[in-house]
Amino acid sequence: DVKVTQSSRYLVKRTGEKVFLECVQDMDHENMFWYRQDPGLGLRLIYFSYDVKMKEKGDIPEGYSVSREKKERFSLILESASTNQTSMYLCASSLGTADTEAFFGQGTRLTVV
Amino acid sequence: AQKITQTQPGMFVQEKEAVTLDCTYDTSDQSYGLFWYKQPSSGEMIFLIYQGSYDEQNATEGRYSLNFQKARKSANLVISASQLGDSAMYFCAMREAQGDNSGYALNFGKGTSLLVTP
């Protein structure tokens, strides 16, 4: 079974802190994604990576950056956390074709205080 | 502009009845994929069904079927014989190419909350 693991289930950080959310997949998938999920807004794509060191901005990249140094790991970085970044963050991975589904991690509930 | 539109924030259906969840999409690509996911209250994302843009037949998976109308750019999910365990959020999603060799992003709609009543 595909496994996508996010490093934390719950995280509380202070405003202005640099925050790292880590995601690891074990299926050699080319594509990895970071979303944030807020009530009434669905899943919004922050960034996705289609290969090692390759990335594309999603719909809401402002305030975030990403890193993909190894194929299995995709990190989301909040350079200076703000309260409006309090949200559920979901990581996903998939093969790099249009006809393959994405597999999701369990999510990280981030609260910025 | 929103790529995936789900116009029903909430739906009710009685147990054993069928229900249709609406989804329209916007793309200029010829090759794309359409997906439906279920998210129960536990929060996990469960893949339900896939439809390819070149598929002529509507996809089916058990009690789930996808009513694909390409000219109208709609990909509605039909759940037959609803069960109490079908109560969840349902998300429509689309994969489309981001450019030459830039992979396929996956974009979601805002979701529909389905409540199945006894």
CSV table of C-alpha atoms in Angstrom, one decimal:
chain,number,residue,atom,x,y,z
A,1,ASP,CA,0.0,0.0,0.0
A,2,VAL,CA,1.1,3.5,-0.7
A,3,LYS,CA,2.0,5.4,2.4
A,4,VAL,CA,2.2,9.2,2.6
A,5,THR,CA,3.4,10.3,6.1
A,6,GLN,CA,3.2,13.8,7.4
A,7,SER,CA,5.6,14.5,10.3
A,8,SER,CA,3.1,16.0,12.7
A,9,ARG,CA,-0.6,15.5,13.3
A,10,TYR,CA,-1.0,18.7,15.4
A,11,LEU,CA,1.4,21.7,15.6
A,12,VAL,CA,1.2,24.9,17.5
A,13,LYS,CA,3.6,27.7,16.5
A,14,ARG,CA,4.0,31.4,17.4
A,15,THR,CA,3.5,34.3,15.0
A,16,GLY,CA,6.8,35.0,13.2
A,17,GLU,CA,8.3,31.6,13.6
A,18,LYS,CA,9.7,29.6,10.7
A,19,VAL,CA,7.7,26.4,10.3
A,20,PHE,CA,8.6,23.3,8.5
A,21,LEU,CA,5.9,20.7,7.5
A,22,GLU,CA,7.4,17.5,6.3
A,23,CYS,CA,5.9,14.9,4.0
A,24,VAL,CA,7.4,11.5,3.0
A,25,GLN,CA,6.1,9.0,0.5
A,26,ASP,CA,7.3,5.4,-0.1
A,27,MET,CA,6.1,4.7,-3.6
A,28,ASP,CA,8.6,6.5,-5.8
A,29,HIS,CA,6.0,8.9,-7.0
A,30,GLU,CA,7.2,11.8,-9.2
A,31,ASN,CA,4.5,14.3,-8.2
A,32,MET,CA,3.9,15.6,-4.7
A,33,PHE,CA,1.4,18.3,-3.6
A,34,TRP,CA,0.7,20.5,-0.6
A,35,TYR,CA,-2.8,21.8,0.1
A,36,ARG,CA,-4.5,23.7,2.8
A,37,GLN,CA,-8.0,22.9,3.7
A,38,ASP,CA,-10.4,25.4,5.3
A,39,PRO,CA,-14.1,25.1,5.9
A,40,GLY,CA,-16.1,26.2,2.9
A,41,LEU,CA,-13.0,26.6,0.7
A,42,GLY,CA,-12.2,23.0,-0.1
A,43,LEU,CA,-8.6,22.0,-0.8
A,44,ARG,CA,-6.5,24.8,-2.2
A,45,LEU,CA,-3.2,23.9,-3.9
A,46,ILE,CA,-0.2,25.7,-2.5
A,47,TYR,CA,2.6,24.2,-4.4
A,48,PHE,CA,3.3,21.0,-6.3
A,49,SER,CA,6.5,19.3,-7.3
A,50,TYR,CA,6.8,17.2,-10.5
A,51,ASP,CA,10.4,16.0,-9.9
A,52,VAL,CA,13.3,16.5,-7.6
A,53,LYS,CA,14.1,20.2,-7.2
A,54,MET,CA,11.2,21.1,-9.6
A,55,LYS,CA,8.2,22.9,-8.4
A,56,GLU,CA,5.2,24.8,-9.6
A,57,LYS,CA,3.1,27.4,-7.7
A,58,GLY,CA,-0.5,26.5,-7.0
A,59,ASP,CA,-3.3,28.9,-6.4
A,60,ILE,CA,-2.2,30.3,-3.0
A,61,PRO,CA,1.7,30.2,-2.8
A,62,GLU,CA,2.0,33.6,-1.0
A,63,GLY,CA,3.7,33.2,2.4
A,64,TYR,CA,4.9,29.6,1.6
A,65,SER,CA,7.9,28.0,0.0
A,66,VAL,CA,8.8,24.4,-0.7
A,67,SER,CA,11.8,22.1,-0.9
A,68,ARG,CA,12.2,18.8,-2.7
A,69,GLU,CA,15.8,17.6,-2.4
A,70,LYS,CA,15.0,13.9,-2.5
A,71,LYS,CA,12.2,12.2,-4.5
A,72,GLU,CA,10.5,10.8,-1.4
A,73,ARG,CA,10.4,14.0,0.6
A,74,PHE,CA,8.5,17.3,0.1
A,75,SER,CA,8.7,20.0,2.6
A,76,LEU,CA,6.4,23.0,3.1
A,77,ILE,CA,8.0,26.0,4.7
A,78,LEU,CA,6.2,29.0,6.3
A,79,GLU,CA,9.0,31.6,6.4
A,80,SER,CA,7.2,33.7,9.0
A,81,ALA,CA,4.1,32.1,10.3
A,82,SER,CA,1.0,34.3,10.6
A,83,THR,CA,-2.4,33.7,12.3
A,84,ASN,CA,-4.1,33.5,8.9
A,85,GLN,CA,-2.0,30.4,8.1
A,86,THR,CA,-3.8,28.5,10.8
A,87,SER,CA,-5.3,25.6,8.9
A,88,MET,CA,-5.3,21.9,8.0
A,89,TYR,CA,-2.4,21.1,5.7
A,90,LEU,CA,-2.6,18.0,3.5
A,91,CYS,CA,0.2,16.4,1.5
A,92,ALA,CA,-0.3,14.1,-1.4
A,93,SER,CA,1.7,12.2,-3.9
A,94,SER,CA,1.0,10.5,-7.2
A,95,LEU,CA,2.6,9.2,-10.4
A,96,GLY,CA,3.2,11.9,-13.0
A,97,THR,CA,0.3,11.2,-15.4
A,98,ALA,CA,-3.2,12.7,-15.7
A,99,ASP,CA,-4.9,9.3,-15.1
A,100,THR,CA,-3.5,8.4,-11.7
A,101,GLU,CA,-5.0,9.3,-8.4
A,102,ALA,CA,-3.2,11.1,-5.6
A,103,PHE,CA,-2.7,9.5,-2.2
A,104,PHE,CA,-3.0,11.6,0.8
A,105,GLY,CA,-1.3,11.9,4.2
A,106,GLN,CA,-3.3,12.2,7.4
A,107,GLY,CA,-3.0,15.9,7.5
A,108,THR,CA,-1.3,18.4,9.9
A,109,ARG,CA,-3.5,20.7,11.9
A,110,LEU,CA,-1.4,23.9,12.3
A,111,THR,CA,-2.4,26.6,14.8
A,112,VAL,CA,-0.5,29.8,14.8
A,113,VAL,CA,-0.9,31.9,17.9
B,1,ALA,CA,-10.8,31.6,-12.1
B,2,GLN,CA,-12.1,28.5,-10.4
B,3,LYS,CA,-11.2,25.4,-12.3
B,4,ILE,CA,-13.6,23.1,-10.5
B,5,THR,CA,-17.1,24.2,-9.4
B,6,GLN,CA,-19.3,22.3,-7.0
B,7,THR,CA,-22.5,24.3,-6.6
B,8,GLN,CA,-24.1,22.3,-3.8
B,9,PRO,CA,-22.5,23.1,-0.4
B,10,GLY,CA,-24.8,20.6,1.3
B,11,MET,CA,-27.1,17.8,0.2
B,12,PHE,CA,-29.5,15.4,2.0
B,13,VAL,CA,-30.6,12.0,0.8
B,14,GLN,CA,-32.6,9.3,2.3
B,15,GLU,CA,-31.1,5.9,2.9
B,16,LYS,CA,-31.4,3.5,-0.1
B,17,GLU,CA,-32.1,6.5,-2.5
B,18,ALA,CA,-29.8,7.6,-5.3
B,19,VAL,CA,-28.1,11.0,-5.2
B,20,THR,CA,-26.2,13.1,-7.7
B,21,LEU,CA,-23.4,15.5,-6.7
B,22,ASP,CA,-22.7,18.1,-9.3
B,23,CYS,CA,-19.3,19.1,-10.7
B,24,THR,CA,-18.3,21.3,-13.6
B,25,TYR,CA,-14.8,22.1,-14.7
B,26,ASP,CA,-12.9,24.5,-16.8
B,27,THR,CA,-9.9,23.6,-19.0
B,28,SER,CA,-8.5,24.2,-22.4
B,29,ASP,CA,-6.5,21.0,-22.4
B,30,GLN,CA,-7.5,18.0,-24.5
B,31,SER,CA,-6.0,15.5,-22.1
B,32,TYR,CA,-7.1,15.7,-18.4
B,33,GLY,CA,-8.4,13.4,-15.7
B,34,LEU,CA,-11.3,13.9,-13.4
B,35,PHE,CA,-11.5,12.4,-9.9
B,36,TRP,CA,-13.9,12.2,-7.0
B,37,TYR,CA,-12.8,11.8,-3.4
B,38,LYS,CA,-14.7,11.2,-0.2
B,39,GLN,CA,-13.6,12.7,3.1
B,40,PRO,CA,-15.5,11.4,6.2
B,41,SER,CA,-15.4,13.1,9.5
B,42,SER,CA,-12.2,11.2,10.3
B,43,GLY,CA,-10.4,13.5,7.8
B,44,GLU,CA,-8.8,10.9,5.5
B,45,MET,CA,-9.1,11.4,1.8
B,46,ILE,CA,-10.5,8.4,0.0
B,47,PHE,CA,-10.3,8.1,-3.8
B,48,LEU,CA,-13.6,6.9,-5.3
B,49,ILE,CA,-13.6,7.1,-9.1
B,50,TYR,CA,-11.7,8.4,-12.1
B,51,GLN,CA,-12.8,9.5,-15.6
B,52,GLY,CA,-10.3,10.2,-18.4
B,53,SER,CA,-11.0,13.0,-20.9
B,54,TYR,CA,-10.8,10.5,-23.8
B,55,ASP,CA,-12.9,7.8,-22.1
B,56,GLU,CA,-16.2,7.4,-24.0
B,57,GLN,CA,-17.8,5.3,-21.4
B,58,ASN,CA,-18.9,6.7,-18.0
B,59,ALA,CA,-16.8,5.3,-15.2
B,60,THR,CA,-18.4,3.0,-12.6
B,61,GLU,CA,-17.0,1.6,-9.3
B,62,GLY,CA,-19.5,-0.4,-7.4
B,63,ARG,CA,-22.3,2.0,-6.2
B,64,TYR,CA,-20.4,5.0,-7.7
B,65,SER,CA,-20.8,6.2,-11.2
B,66,LEU,CA,-19.6,9.3,-13.0
B,67,ASN,CA,-21.9,11.0,-15.4
B,68,PHE,CA,-19.4,12.5,-17.8
B,69,GLN,CA,-20.7,15.1,-20.3
B,70,LYS,CA,-17.6,16.4,-22.0
B,71,ALA,CA,-19.3,19.1,-24.2
B,72,ARG,CA,-20.9,20.6,-21.1
B,73,LYS,CA,-17.7,20.1,-19.0
B,74,SER,CA,-19.5,18.3,-16.3
B,75,ALA,CA,-18.5,15.2,-14.3
B,76,ASN,CA,-21.3,14.5,-11.8
B,77,LEU,CA,-21.0,11.7,-9.2
B,78,VAL,CA,-24.0,9.4,-8.8
B,79,ILE,CA,-24.2,7.3,-5.7
B,80,SER,CA,-26.8,4.6,-5.9
B,81,ALA,CA,-28.5,3.0,-2.9
B,82,SER,CA,-27.2,5.5,-0.4
B,83,GLN,CA,-26.0,4.2,3.0
B,84,LEU,CA,-25.5,5.9,6.3
B,85,GLY,CA,-21.8,5.5,5.9
B,86,ASP,CA,-21.9,7.6,2.8
B,87,SER,CA,-22.3,10.8,4.9
B,88,ALA,CA,-19.2,12.8,4.2
B,89,MET,CA,-17.6,15.6,2.2
B,90,TYR,CA,-17.2,14.8,-1.4
B,91,PHE,CA,-14.7,16.6,-3.6
B,92,CYS,CA,-14.4,16.7,-7.3
B,93,ALA,CA,-10.9,17.2,-8.7
B,94,MET,CA,-9.1,17.6,-12.0
B,95,ARG,CA,-5.6,16.9,-13.2
B,96,GLU,CA,-4.3,18.9,-16.2
B,97,ALA,CA,-0.9,19.5,-17.6
B,98,GLN,CA,1.1,22.5,-16.4
B,99,GLY,CA,3.2,22.8,-19.5
B,100,ASP,CA,5.9,20.8,-21.3
B,101,ASN,CA,7.3,18.3,-18.8
B,102,SER,CA,5.9,20.1,-15.8
B,103,GLY,CA,3.7,17.4,-14.6
B,104,TYR,CA,0.0,17.4,-13.8
B,105,ALA,CA,-1.4,19.5,-11.0
B,106,LEU,CA,-4.4,18.3,-9.2
B,107,ASN,CA,-7.0,21.0,-8.4
B,108,PHE,CA,-10.1,20.5,-6.2
B,109,GLY,CA,-13.5,22.0,-5.9
B,110,LYS,CA,-14.9,23.4,-2.6
B,111,GLY,CA,-16.8,20.2,-1.9
B,112,THR,CA,-20.3,19.0,-1.1
B,113,SER,CA,-21.4,17.8,2.3
B,114,LEU,CA,-23.7,14.8,2.0
B,115,LEU,CA,-25.9,13.7,4.8
B,116,VAL,CA,-27.7,10.4,4.5
B,117,THR,CA,-30.7,10.1,6.7
B,118,PRO,CA,-32.5,6.9,7.9
